[in-house]
CSV table of N, CA and C in Angstrom, one decimal:
chain,number,residue,atom,x,y,z
A,617,ASP,N,0.7,-0.9,-0.3
A,617,ASP,CA,0.1,-0.2,0.0
A,617,ASP,C,0.5,0.7,0.2
A,618,LYS,N,0.3,2.4,-0.7
A,618,LYS,CA,0.6,3.2,-0.6
A,618,LYS,C,0.7,4.4,0.8
A,619,ILE,N,2.0,5.3,0.9
A,619,ILE,CA,1.6,6.0,2.4
A,619,ILE,C,1.5,7.6,2.1
A,620,ASP,N,1.2,8.5,2.2
A,620,ASP,CA,1.6,9.6,1.7
A,620,ASP,C,2.5,10.5,1.6
A,621,ILE,N,3.7,10.1,3.1
A,621,ILE,CA,4.4,10.9,3.5
A,621,ILE,C,5.0,10.0,4.2
A,622,ILE,N,6.8,9.8,4.7
A,622,ILE,CA,6.9,8.5,5.5
A,622,ILE,C,8.2,9.8,5.6
A,623,PHE,N,8.6,9.9,7.1
A,623,PHE,CA,9.4,10.7,8.3
A,623,PHE,C,10.0,10.2,8.8
A,624,CYS,N,11.4,10.4,8.7
A,624,CYS,CA,12.0,9.1,8.4
A,624,CYS,C,13.8,10.1,9.3
A,625,SER,N,13.5,10.7,10.8
A,625,SER,CA,14.4,11.6,11.3
A,625,SER,C,15.2,10.6,12.0
A,626,GLY,N,16.6,10.9,12.3
A,626,GLY,CA,16.8,9.9,13.6
A,626,GLY,C,17.3,8.6,13.3
A,627,VAL,N,16.6,7.9,11.9
A,627,VAL,CA,17.3,6.6,12.0
A,627,VAL,C,17.9,5.6,11.0
A,628,PHE,N,18.3,6.5,9.9
A,628,PHE,CA,19.0,5.6,8.8
A,628,PHE,C,19.9,5.1,8.7
A,629,TYR,N,20.3,6.3,9.6
A,629,TYR,CA,22.2,6.7,10.1
A,629,TYR,C,22.3,4.8,11.7
A,630,HIS,N,20.6,4.3,12.5
A,630,HIS,CA,21.4,3.5,13.0
A,630,HIS,C,21.3,1.9,12.7
A,631,SER,N,21.8,1.6,11.8
A,631,SER,CA,21.4,0.9,10.8
A,631,SER,C,22.6,-0.3,10.1
A,632,ASP,N,22.3,-1.6,9.6
A,632,ASP,CA,24.0,-2.2,9.8
A,632,ASP,C,22.8,-2.5,8.0
A,633,LYS,N,22.0,-1.6,7.2
A,633,LYS,CA,21.8,-1.8,5.9
A,633,LYS,C,20.8,-1.1,5.8
A,634,PRO,N,21.9,0.3,6.0
A,634,PRO,CA,20.4,1.2,5.8
A,634,PRO,C,19.4,1.9,3.7
A,635,TRP,N,20.6,0.5,4.1
A,635,TRP,CA,19.9,0.4,1.5
A,635,TRP,C,19.2,0.0,1.6
A,636,TRP,N,18.7,-1.1,3.4
A,636,TRP,CA,17.7,-2.3,2.9
A,636,TRP,C,16.1,-0.5,3.6
A,637,LEU,N,16.5,-0.1,4.5
A,637,LEU,CA,15.8,1.0,5.0
A,637,LEU,C,15.0,1.5,3.9
A,638,LEU,N,15.9,2.9,2.7
A,638,LEU,CA,15.8,3.0,2.3
A,638,LEU,C,14.8,3.0,1.1
A,639,GLU,N,15.4,1.5,1.4
A,639,GLU,CA,14.8,0.4,-0.4
A,639,GLU,C,13.2,0.1,-0.5
A,640,SER,N,12.3,-0.3,1.6
A,640,SER,CA,11.5,0.1,1.7
A,640,SER,C,10.8,1.1,2.3
A,641,CYS,N,10.9,2.5,2.0
A,641,CYS,CA,10.2,3.8,2.4
A,641,CYS,C,11.1,4.0,1.1
A,642,MET,N,11.1,4.4,-0.1
A,642,MET,CA,10.9,3.5,-1.4
A,642,MET,C,9.5,2.8,-2.0
A,643,ALA,N,9.4,2.1,-1.4
A,643,ALA,CA,8.0,1.5,-2.6
A,643,ALA,C,6.7,1.3,-2.1
A,644,HIS,N,7.2,2.0,-1.1
A,644,HIS,CA,5.7,2.6,-0.4
A,644,HIS,C,6.1,4.2,-0.2
A,645,CYS,N,6.1,5.2,-0.2
A,645,CYS,CA,6.0,5.8,-0.1
A,645,CYS,C,6.7,7.2,-0.9
A,646,ASP,N,5.7,7.9,-2.2
A,646,ASP,CA,6.6,9.4,-2.7
A,646,ASP,C,7.2,10.1,-2.5
A,647,THR,N,6.9,10.7,-0.9
A,647,THR,CA,8.0,11.6,0.0
A,647,THR,C,8.5,11.4,1.0
A,648,ILE,N,9.9,10.9,0.5
A,648,ILE,CA,10.3,10.6,2.6
A,648,ILE,C,11.2,12.7,3.2
A,649,VAL,N,11.0,13.0,4.0
A,649,VAL,CA,11.9,13.8,4.5
A,649,VAL,C,12.8,13.2,5.5
A,650,LEU,N,13.8,12.8,5.2
A,650,LEU,CA,15.3,12.4,5.7
A,650,LEU,C,16.8,13.2,5.8
A,651,CYS,N,16.7,12.9,7.4
A,651,CYS,CA,17.2,13.4,8.5
A,651,CYS,C,17.9,13.1,9.8
A,652,GLY,N,19.0,12.7,8.8
A,652,GLY,CA,20.3,12.7,9.5
A,652,GLY,C,21.9,12.5,9.4
A,653,HIS,N,22.5,11.3,9.9
A,653,HIS,CA,24.0,11.8,9.7
A,653,HIS,C,24.0,10.9,8.7
A,654,VAL,N,25.1,11.7,8.4
A,654,VAL,CA,25.7,11.1,6.5
A,654,VAL,C,27.9,11.6,6.6
A,655,ALA,N,28.0,10.3,6.8
A,655,ALA,CA,29.7,10.3,6.8
A,655,ALA,C,30.2,11.8,6.1
A,656,SER,N,31.4,12.2,7.0
A,656,SER,CA,32.0,13.1,5.6
A,656,SER,C,33.3,13.6,6.8
A,657,GLU,N,33.8,14.0,6.7
A,657,GLU,CA,35.2,14.9,6.8
A,657,GLU,C,34.6,15.7,8.6
A,658,PHE,N,33.4,15.5,9.1
A,658,PHE,CA,33.4,16.0,10.8
A,658,PHE,C,31.9,14.7,11.2
A,659,SER,N,32.7,13.9,10.9
A,659,SER,CA,32.4,12.2,11.6
A,659,SER,C,32.8,12.6,12.9
A,660,GLN,N,33.5,11.8,13.7
A,660,GLN,CA,34.0,11.5,15.0
A,660,GLN,C,35.9,11.1,14.7
A,661,LYS,N,36.6,10.6,14.8
A,661,LYS,CA,37.6,10.3,15.4
A,661,LYS,C,37.8,8.7,14.8
A,662,PRO,N,38.2,7.5,14.9
A,662,PRO,CA,39.3,7.7,13.6
A,662,PRO,C,38.0,6.8,13.5
A,663,ARG,N,38.0,7.1,11.9
A,663,ARG,CA,36.7,6.6,10.9
A,663,ARG,C,37.5,5.0,10.6
A,664,ARG,N,36.5,4.6,10.1
A,664,ARG,CA,36.7,2.7,9.5
A,664,ARG,C,35.8,3.1,8.5
A,665,THR,N,35.7,2.2,7.4
A,665,THR,CA,34.4,2.0,6.4
A,665,THR,C,34.8,0.6,5.9
A,666,LYS,N,33.8,1.2,5.6
A,666,LYS,CA,33.4,-0.9,5.1
A,666,LYS,C,32.4,-0.3,2.8
A,667,LYS,N,33.2,-1.3,2.3
A,667,LYS,CA,32.7,-1.1,0.8
A,667,LYS,C,31.7,-2.0,0.4
A,668,VAL,N,30.4,-1.3,0.0
A,668,VAL,CA,29.7,-2.6,0.2
A,668,VAL,C,29.5,-2.3,-1.2
A,669,THR,N,29.0,-3.7,-1.9
A,669,THR,CA,28.1,-2.8,-3.6
A,669,THR,C,26.6,-4.2,-3.1
A,670,LEU,N,25.8,-3.1,-3.6
A,670,LEU,CA,24.6,-3.7,-3.8
A,670,LEU,C,24.1,-3.7,-5.3
A,671,GLU,N,23.2,-4.4,-6.2
A,671,GLU,CA,22.8,-3.6,-7.8
A,671,GLU,C,23.3,-2.8,-8.2
A,672,SER,N,23.0,-1.4,-7.3
A,672,SER,CA,22.8,-0.3,-7.7
A,672,SER,C,23.8,0.3,-7.9
A,673,GLY,N,24.8,-0.1,-7.2
A,673,GLY,CA,26.6,-0.3,-7.2
A,673,GLY,C,27.4,0.2,-6.5
A,674,THR,N,28.4,0.5,-6.0
A,674,THR,CA,29.2,0.0,-4.3
A,674,THR,C,29.1,1.5,-4.3
A,675,TYR,N,29.7,1.5,-3.1
A,675,TYR,CA,29.7,2.2,-1.9
A,675,TYR,C,30.7,2.2,-0.7
A,676,GLN,N,30.9,3.2,-0.3
A,676,GLN,CA,32.0,3.4,0.9
A,676,GLN,C,31.5,3.9,1.7
A,677,PHE,N,30.8,3.2,2.5
A,677,PHE,CA,30.5,3.1,4.2
A,677,PHE,C,31.3,3.4,5.3
A,678,GLU,N,30.5,4.6,6.1
A,678,GLU,CA,31.6,4.8,7.7
A,678,GLU,C,31.2,3.7,8.8
A,679,ILE,N,31.9,3.1,8.8
A,679,ILE,CA,31.3,2.1,10.7
A,679,ILE,C,31.5,3.2,11.3
A,680,TYR,N,30.0,2.9,11.9
A,680,TYR,CA,29.7,3.7,13.6
A,680,TYR,C,29.3,3.2,14.4
A,681,PRO,N,29.7,2.8,15.8
A,681,PRO,CA,29.5,2.2,16.7
A,681,PRO,C,28.8,3.2,17.6
A,682,GLU,N,27.8,1.6,17.6
A,682,GLU,CA,26.7,1.8,18.3
A,682,GLU,C,26.5,1.6,20.0
A,683,HIS,N,26.8,2.5,20.7
A,683,HIS,CA,26.8,2.1,22.1
A,683,HIS,C,25.6,2.4,23.0
A,684,GLY,N,25.3,1.0,23.5
A,684,GLY,CA,24.2,1.4,23.8
A,684,GLY,C,23.2,0.3,23.5
A,685,TRP,N,23.8,-0.4,22.3
A,685,TRP,CA,23.2,-1.3,21.4
A,685,TRP,C,22.8,-2.7,22.2
A,686,GLU,N,23.4,-3.2,23.1
A,686,GLU,CA,22.9,-4.1,23.9
A,686,GLU,C,21.4,-3.9,24.8
A,687,ASP,N,21.3,-3.0,25.7
A,687,ASP,CA,20.5,-2.4,26.6
A,687,ASP,C,19.0,-1.8,25.5
A,688,GLY,N,19.6,-2.4,23.7
A,688,GLY,CA,18.1,-1.4,23.5
A,688,GLY,C,18.1,-0.1,23.2
A,689,LEU,N,18.9,1.1,23.7
A,689,LEU,CA,19.0,2.4,23.6
A,689,LEU,C,19.5,2.2,21.9
A,690,SER,N,20.4,2.1,22.1
A,690,SER,CA,20.4,2.4,20.7
A,690,SER,C,20.9,1.1,19.3
A,691,GLY,N,20.2,1.7,17.4
A,691,GLY,CA,20.7,1.0,16.7
A,691,GLY,C,20.8,-0.8,17.5
A,692,VAL,N,20.7,-1.8,16.3
A,692,VAL,CA,19.6,-2.5,16.3
A,692,VAL,C,21.5,-4.3,16.4
A,693,THR,N,22.2,-3.3,16.4
A,693,THR,CA,23.6,-4.2,16.4
A,693,THR,C,24.8,-3.7,16.8
A,694,GLY,N,25.8,-4.1,16.6
A,694,GLY,CA,27.1,-2.9,17.6
A,694,GLY,C,27.9,-1.7,16.9
A,695,HIS,N,27.5,-1.7,15.4
A,695,HIS,CA,27.7,-1.3,15.1
A,695,HIS,C,26.9,-0.4,13.7
A,696,SER,N,26.3,0.4,12.8
A,696,SER,CA,25.7,1.0,12.6
A,696,SER,C,26.9,1.5,10.6
A,697,LEU,N,26.3,1.8,9.7
A,697,LEU,CA,27.0,2.2,8.3
A,697,LEU,C,26.5,3.5,8.2
A,698,TRP,N,26.8,4.2,8.2
A,698,TRP,CA,26.1,5.6,7.4
A,698,TRP,C,27.0,6.1,6.0
A,699,PHE,N,26.3,5.5,5.0
A,699,PHE,CA,26.4,6.7,3.6
A,699,PHE,C,27.1,8.4,3.1
A,700,THR,N,27.7,8.0,2.3
A,700,THR,CA,28.1,10.0,2.4
A,700,THR,C,27.4,10.6,1.7
A,701,GLU,N,26.9,12.1,1.8
A,701,GLU,CA,26.2,12.1,1.4
A,701,GLU,C,25.9,12.2,-0.1
A,702,GLU,N,27.4,11.7,-1.2
A,702,GLU,CA,27.4,11.8,-2.6
A,702,GLU,C,26.9,10.7,-3.3
A,703,ASP,N,27.4,9.6,-1.7
A,703,ASP,CA,26.7,7.7,-2.4
A,703,ASP,C,25.1,7.7,-1.7
A,704,LEU,N,24.3,8.2,-1.7
A,704,LEU,CA,23.6,8.7,-1.0
A,704,LEU,C,22.1,9.0,-2.2
A,705,ILE,N,22.9,10.4,-2.8
A,705,ILE,CA,22.4,10.7,-3.7
A,705,ILE,C,22.3,9.9,-4.7
A,706,ARG,N,23.8,9.5,-4.6
A,706,ARG,CA,23.6,8.3,-6.1
A,706,ARG,C,23.5,7.5,-5.9
A,707,PHE,N,22.3,6.5,-4.9
A,707,PHE,CA,21.8,5.7,-4.3
A,707,PHE,C,20.1,6.0,-5.0
A,708,LEU,N,19.8,7.1,-4.2
A,708,LEU,CA,18.8,7.3,-4.7
A,708,LEU,C,17.9,7.7,-6.3
A,709,ASP,N,18.7,8.1,-6.0
A,709,ASP,CA,19.3,8.2,-7.9
A,709,ASP,C,18.3,7.3,-9.1
A,710,TYR,N,19.2,5.8,-8.3
A,710,TYR,CA,19.2,4.7,-9.4
A,710,TYR,C,17.5,4.7,-9.2
A,711,HIS,N,17.4,4.7,-8.4
A,711,HIS,CA,16.2,3.9,-7.6
A,711,HIS,C,15.6,5.1,-7.8
A,712,GLY,N,15.2,6.4,-9.1
A,712,GLY,CA,13.7,7.2,-9.2
A,712,GLY,C,13.6,7.9,-8.1
A,713,PHE,N,14.2,8.7,-7.6
A,713,PHE,CA,14.6,9.4,-6.7
A,713,PHE,C,15.4,10.5,-6.6
A,714,GLN,N,14.6,12.2,-6.7
A,714,GLN,CA,15.5,13.4,-6.6
A,714,GLN,C,15.9,13.4,-4.6
A,715,PHE,N,17.4,14.3,-4.6
A,715,PHE,CA,17.7,14.3,-3.5
A,715,PHE,C,16.9,16.0,-2.7
A,716,LYS,N,17.2,16.5,-2.4
A,716,LYS,CA,17.2,18.1,-1.6
A,716,LYS,C,17.1,18.2,-0.1
A,717,LYS,N,18.4,18.7,-0.6
A,717,LYS,CA,19.0,19.2,1.3
A,717,LYS,C,19.2,21.2,1.2
A,718,TYR,N,17.4,20.5,2.6
A,718,TYR,CA,17.1,22.7,3.0
A,718,TYR,C,18.0,22.3,4.3
A,719,ASP,N,18.4,21.8,5.0
A,719,ASP,CA,19.9,22.3,5.1
A,719,ASP,C,20.4,21.2,6.2
A,720,SER,N,21.1,21.7,7.0
A,720,SER,CA,22.4,20.3,7.0
A,720,SER,C,23.3,21.6,8.6
A,721,HIS,N,23.3,20.8,9.9
A,721,HIS,CA,24.9,21.5,10.7
A,721,HIS,C,25.6,20.0,11.8
A,722,ILE,N,26.4,20.6,12.0
A,722,ILE,CA,27.6,19.6,12.3
A,722,ILE,C,27.2,19.8,14.6
A,723,ASN,N,27.1,18.6,14.5
A,723,ASN,CA,26.9,18.5,15.6
A,723,ASN,C,28.3,17.5,16.5
A,724,THR,N,28.3,17.2,17.6
A,724,THR,CA,30.3,16.4,17.9
A,724,THR,C,29.9,15.0,17.9
A,725,THR,N,28.7,14.5,16.6
A,725,THR,CA,29.5,13.4,16.3
A,725,THR,C,29.5,14.0,14.6
A,726,GLY,N,28.8,15.0,13.8
A,726,GLY,CA,29.6,14.8,12.8
A,726,GLY,C,28.5,15.4,11.8
A,727,LEU,N,28.4,15.2,10.2
A,727,LEU,CA,27.2,15.5,10.1
A,727,LEU,C,25.7,16.0,9.8
A,728,TRP,N,24.9,16.3,9.8
A,728,TRP,CA,23.8,15.7,10.2
A,728,TRP,C,22.6,16.9,9.2
A,729,ILE,N,21.8,15.9,7.9
A,729,ILE,CA,21.3,17.1,7.4
A,729,ILE,C,20.2,16.8,7.8
A,730,PHE,N,19.1,17.6,6.5
A,730,PHE,CA,17.9,17.6,6.4
A,730,PHE,C,16.8,17.7,5.1
A,731,SER,N,16.7,16.6,4.7
A,731,SER,CA,16.5,16.9,3.2
A,731,SER,C,15.1,16.2,3.3
A,732,ILE,N,14.5,16.7,1.4
A,732,ILE,CA,13.2,16.3,1.4
A,732,ILE,C,13.5,14.5,0.1
A,733,VAL,N,13.4,14.2,-0.4
A,733,VAL,CA,13.7,13.0,-0.8
A,733,VAL,C,12.3,13.1,-1.7
A,734,THR,N,11.9,12.6,-3.4
A,734,THR,CA,11.1,12.7,-3.9
A,734,THR,C,10.8,11.7,-5.7
A,735,LYS,N,9.9,10.9,-5.3
A,735,LYS,CA,9.9,10.4,-6.7
A,735,LYS,C,10.1,11.0,-7.2
A,736,LYS,N,11.1,10.7,-8.4
A,736,LYS,CA,10.8,11.6,-10.3
A,736,LYS,C,9.9,11.2,-11.0
A,737,LYS,N,9.5,12.2,-11.7
A,737,LYS,CA,8.3,12.1,-12.4
A,737,LYS,C,8.5,12.3,-14.0
A,738,ALA,N,7.2,10.2,-14.1
A,738,ALA,CA,7.4,10.2,-15.2
A,738,ALA,C,8.0,11.5,-16.6
């Protein structure tokens, strides 16, 4: 079933498979308010990365530790994978969605983006 809009804030960057969450959202909705951390030069140090190959291409993710996941306070595993902003845009474009960033800020964890993701018109 289709949903009018999905508000996905503070969620996708806590996943060890953020592409799965985004693909699920895109399958059910044409408009997603997407806010969260992305990998950047502002990420906390030390940074580790992981290359993941999907049907849509190969992406370089930043591996981020999920503190408190054992107690159900953050994430579902001991680490999460963060898209770079460029790879996130490329991933969304492959799936027929456009990305519009309307704001961002740097906090103690790294770069946080505020965006609207919409299905491209045919």
